[in-house]
Amino acid sequence: MKVAIKQSGGYAGEVKDLLQLDTAQIEPSVSQQLERIIRDAKFFDLPAVVQGDVGADFLRYEITVTDNGRQHTVSFQDDGGPKTAAMKKLLESLFKLRG
């Protein structure tokens, strides 16, 4: 399984690659955590865009997961609202794995 996270938007509007994890290249315990996080989030069942509140200068995140020949990308804007709270939690869980 591979996970990639990109960030865009904000005041500067830059696009940044924030995280790349590959279960084939990380410790088995971290790999298991990563797979559990993605499975528990039902990532492959999420819509391509998780809509939050509309606003300017919010950071936008794009999470792409590739696993066993399938790939899914979900994007959301970090507006701090309840509609995107689950995605923010997923993002924070993935960042904790990078160590």
PDB file of C-alpha atoms in Angstrom:
ATOM      1  CA  MET A   1       0.000   0.000   0.000  1.00  0.00           C
ATOM      2  CA  LYS A   2       1.186   3.487  -0.846  1.00  0.00           C
ATOM      3  CA  VAL A   3      -0.131   6.742   0.607  1.00  0.00           C
ATOM      4  CA  ALA A   4       0.675  10.217  -0.688  1.00  0.00           C
ATOM      5  CA  ILE A   5      -0.510  13.535   0.710  1.00  0.00           C
ATOM      6  CA  LYS A   6      -0.351  16.880  -1.073  1.00  0.00           C
ATOM      7  CA  GLN A   7      -1.238  20.293   0.286  1.00  0.00           C
ATOM      8  CA  SER A   8      -2.276  23.327  -1.727  1.00  0.00           C
ATOM      9  CA  GLY A   9      -4.004  26.633  -1.216  1.00  0.00           C
ATOM     10  CA  GLY A  10      -3.524  28.961   1.707  1.00  0.00           C
ATOM     11  CA  TYR A  11      -2.229  32.482   1.236  1.00  0.00           C
ATOM     12  CA  ALA A  12       0.704  31.496  -0.978  1.00  0.00           C
ATOM     13  CA  GLY A  13      -1.202  28.926  -3.025  1.00  0.00           C
ATOM     14  CA  GLU A  14       1.790  26.591  -3.174  1.00  0.00           C
ATOM     15  CA  VAL A  15       1.485  22.863  -3.851  1.00  0.00           C
ATOM     16  CA  LYS A  16       3.580  20.753  -1.482  1.00  0.00           C
ATOM     17  CA  ASP A  17       4.178  17.009  -1.272  1.00  0.00           C
ATOM     18  CA  LEU A  18       3.823  16.437   2.476  1.00  0.00           C
ATOM     19  CA  LEU A  19       3.988  12.689   2.878  1.00  0.00           C
ATOM     20  CA  GLN A  20       4.765   9.513   0.974  1.00  0.00           C
ATOM     21  CA  LEU A  21       4.503   6.163   2.715  1.00  0.00           C
ATOM     22  CA  ASP A  22       5.002   2.752   1.147  1.00  0.00           C
ATOM     23  CA  THR A  23       4.275  -0.297   3.291  1.00  0.00           C
ATOM     24  CA  ALA A  24       6.995  -2.207   1.446  1.00  0.00           C
ATOM     25  CA  GLN A  25       9.596   0.255   2.732  1.00  0.00           C
ATOM     26  CA  ILE A  26       8.582   0.875   6.343  1.00  0.00           C
ATOM     27  CA  GLU A  27       8.695  -1.190   9.514  1.00  0.00           C
ATOM     28  CA  PRO A  28       6.062  -3.954   9.691  1.00  0.00           C
ATOM     29  CA  SER A  29       4.446  -2.457  12.808  1.00  0.00           C
ATOM     30  CA  VAL A  30       4.056   0.931  11.088  1.00  0.00           C
ATOM     31  CA  SER A  31       2.818  -0.802   7.950  1.00  0.00           C
ATOM     32  CA  GLN A  32       0.106  -2.569   9.947  1.00  0.00           C
ATOM     33  CA  GLN A  33      -0.937   0.718  11.570  1.00  0.00           C
ATOM     34  CA  LEU A  34      -1.149   2.400   8.176  1.00  0.00           C
ATOM     35  CA  GLU A  35      -3.293  -0.357   6.720  1.00  0.00           C
ATOM     36  CA  ARG A  36      -5.581  -0.296   9.773  1.00  0.00           C
ATOM     37  CA  ILE A  37      -6.026   3.495   9.575  1.00  0.00           C
ATOM     38  CA  ILE A  38      -6.991   3.309   5.895  1.00  0.00           C
ATOM     39  CA  ARG A  39      -9.303   0.339   6.458  1.00  0.00           C
ATOM     40  CA  ASP A  40     -11.009   1.918   9.509  1.00  0.00           C
ATOM     41  CA  ALA A  41     -11.573   5.150   7.567  1.00  0.00           C
ATOM     42  CA  LYS A  42     -13.213   3.113   4.770  1.00  0.00           C
ATOM     43  CA  PHE A  43     -11.025   5.217   2.511  1.00  0.00           C
ATOM     44  CA  PHE A  44     -11.948   3.518  -0.749  1.00  0.00           C
ATOM     45  CA  ASP A  45     -15.643   4.203  -0.016  1.00  0.00           C
ATOM     46  CA  LEU A  46     -15.147   7.949   0.503  1.00  0.00           C
ATOM     47  CA  PRO A  47     -16.202  10.431  -2.189  1.00  0.00           C
ATOM     48  CA  ALA A  48     -13.504  12.074  -4.317  1.00  0.00           C
ATOM     49  CA  VAL A  49     -14.243  15.421  -2.665  1.00  0.00           C
ATOM     50  CA  VAL A  50     -15.379  15.908   0.934  1.00  0.00           C
ATOM     51  CA  GLN A  51     -17.169  19.247   0.925  1.00  0.00           C
ATOM     52  CA  GLY A  52     -16.797  21.641   3.797  1.00  0.00           C
ATOM     53  CA  ASP A  53     -17.638  25.290   4.172  1.00  0.00           C
ATOM     54  CA  VAL A  54     -16.743  27.679   1.391  1.00  0.00           C
ATOM     55  CA  GLY A  55     -14.010  30.183   2.136  1.00  0.00           C
ATOM     56  CA  ALA A  56     -10.883  31.783   0.831  1.00  0.00           C
ATOM     57  CA  ASP A  57      -7.312  30.864   1.716  1.00  0.00           C
ATOM     58  CA  PHE A  58      -8.097  27.507   3.310  1.00  0.00           C
ATOM     59  CA  LEU A  59      -5.508  24.787   2.927  1.00  0.00           C
ATOM     60  CA  ARG A  60      -6.611  21.942   0.655  1.00  0.00           C
ATOM     61  CA  TYR A  61      -5.348  18.401   1.095  1.00  0.00           C
ATOM     62  CA  GLU A  62      -5.315  15.529  -1.358  1.00  0.00           C
ATOM     63  CA  ILE A  63      -4.807  12.008  -0.043  1.00  0.00           C
ATOM     64  CA  THR A  64      -4.085   9.265  -2.575  1.00  0.00           C
ATOM     65  CA  VAL A  65      -3.983   5.592  -1.619  1.00  0.00           C
ATOM     66  CA  THR A  66      -2.833   2.844  -3.962  1.00  0.00           C
ATOM     67  CA  ASP A  67      -3.408  -0.742  -2.888  1.00  0.00           C
ATOM     68  CA  ASN A  68      -3.582  -4.033  -4.806  1.00  0.00           C
ATOM     69  CA  GLY A  69      -4.086  -2.437  -8.203  1.00  0.00           C
ATOM     70  CA  ARG A  70      -6.677   0.097  -7.136  1.00  0.00           C
ATOM     71  CA  GLN A  71      -6.155   3.784  -6.492  1.00  0.00           C
ATOM     72  CA  HIS A  72      -8.395   6.377  -4.866  1.00  0.00           C
ATOM     73  CA  THR A  73      -7.881  10.074  -4.200  1.00  0.00           C
ATOM     74  CA  VAL A  74      -9.880  12.145  -1.737  1.00  0.00           C
ATOM     75  CA  SER A  75      -9.511  15.896  -1.392  1.00  0.00           C
ATOM     76  CA  PHE A  76     -10.876  18.264   1.219  1.00  0.00           C
ATOM     77  CA  GLN A  77     -10.359  21.789   2.381  1.00  0.00           C
ATOM     78  CA  ASP A  78      -9.314  22.310   6.002  1.00  0.00           C
ATOM     79  CA  ASP A  79     -12.002  24.733   7.071  1.00  0.00           C
ATOM     80  CA  GLY A  80     -12.058  23.517  10.683  1.00  0.00           C
ATOM     81  CA  GLY A  81     -15.721  22.607  10.348  1.00  0.00           C
ATOM     82  CA  PRO A  82     -17.634  19.464  11.278  1.00  0.00           C
ATOM     83  CA  LYS A  83     -18.095  18.297   7.672  1.00  0.00           C
ATOM     84  CA  THR A  84     -14.353  17.756   7.217  1.00  0.00           C
ATOM     85  CA  ALA A  85     -13.471  16.783  10.803  1.00  0.00           C
ATOM     86  CA  ALA A  86     -13.147  13.066   9.991  1.00  0.00           C
ATOM     87  CA  MET A  87     -10.776  13.846   7.119  1.00  0.00           C
ATOM     88  CA  LYS A  88      -8.672  16.087   9.359  1.00  0.00           C
ATOM     89  CA  LYS A  89      -8.454  13.257  11.907  1.00  0.00           C
ATOM     90  CA  LEU A  90      -7.392  10.829   9.160  1.00  0.00           C
ATOM     91  CA  LEU A  91      -4.742  13.290   7.991  1.00  0.00           C
ATOM     92  CA  GLU A  92      -3.362  13.725  11.516  1.00  0.00           C
ATOM     93  CA  SER A  93      -3.237   9.935  12.035  1.00  0.00           C
ATOM     94  CA  LEU A  94      -1.246   9.510   8.825  1.00  0.00           C
ATOM     95  CA  PHE A  95       1.195  12.282   9.777  1.00  0.00           C
ATOM     96  CA  LYS A  96       1.887  10.538  13.109  1.00  0.00           C
ATOM     97  CA  LEU A  97       3.158   7.475  11.219  1.00  0.00           C
ATOM     98  CA  ARG A  98       6.001   9.319   9.534  1.00  0.00           C
ATOM     99  CA  GLY A  99       7.821   9.562  12.836  1.00  0.00           C
TER     100      GLY A  99
END
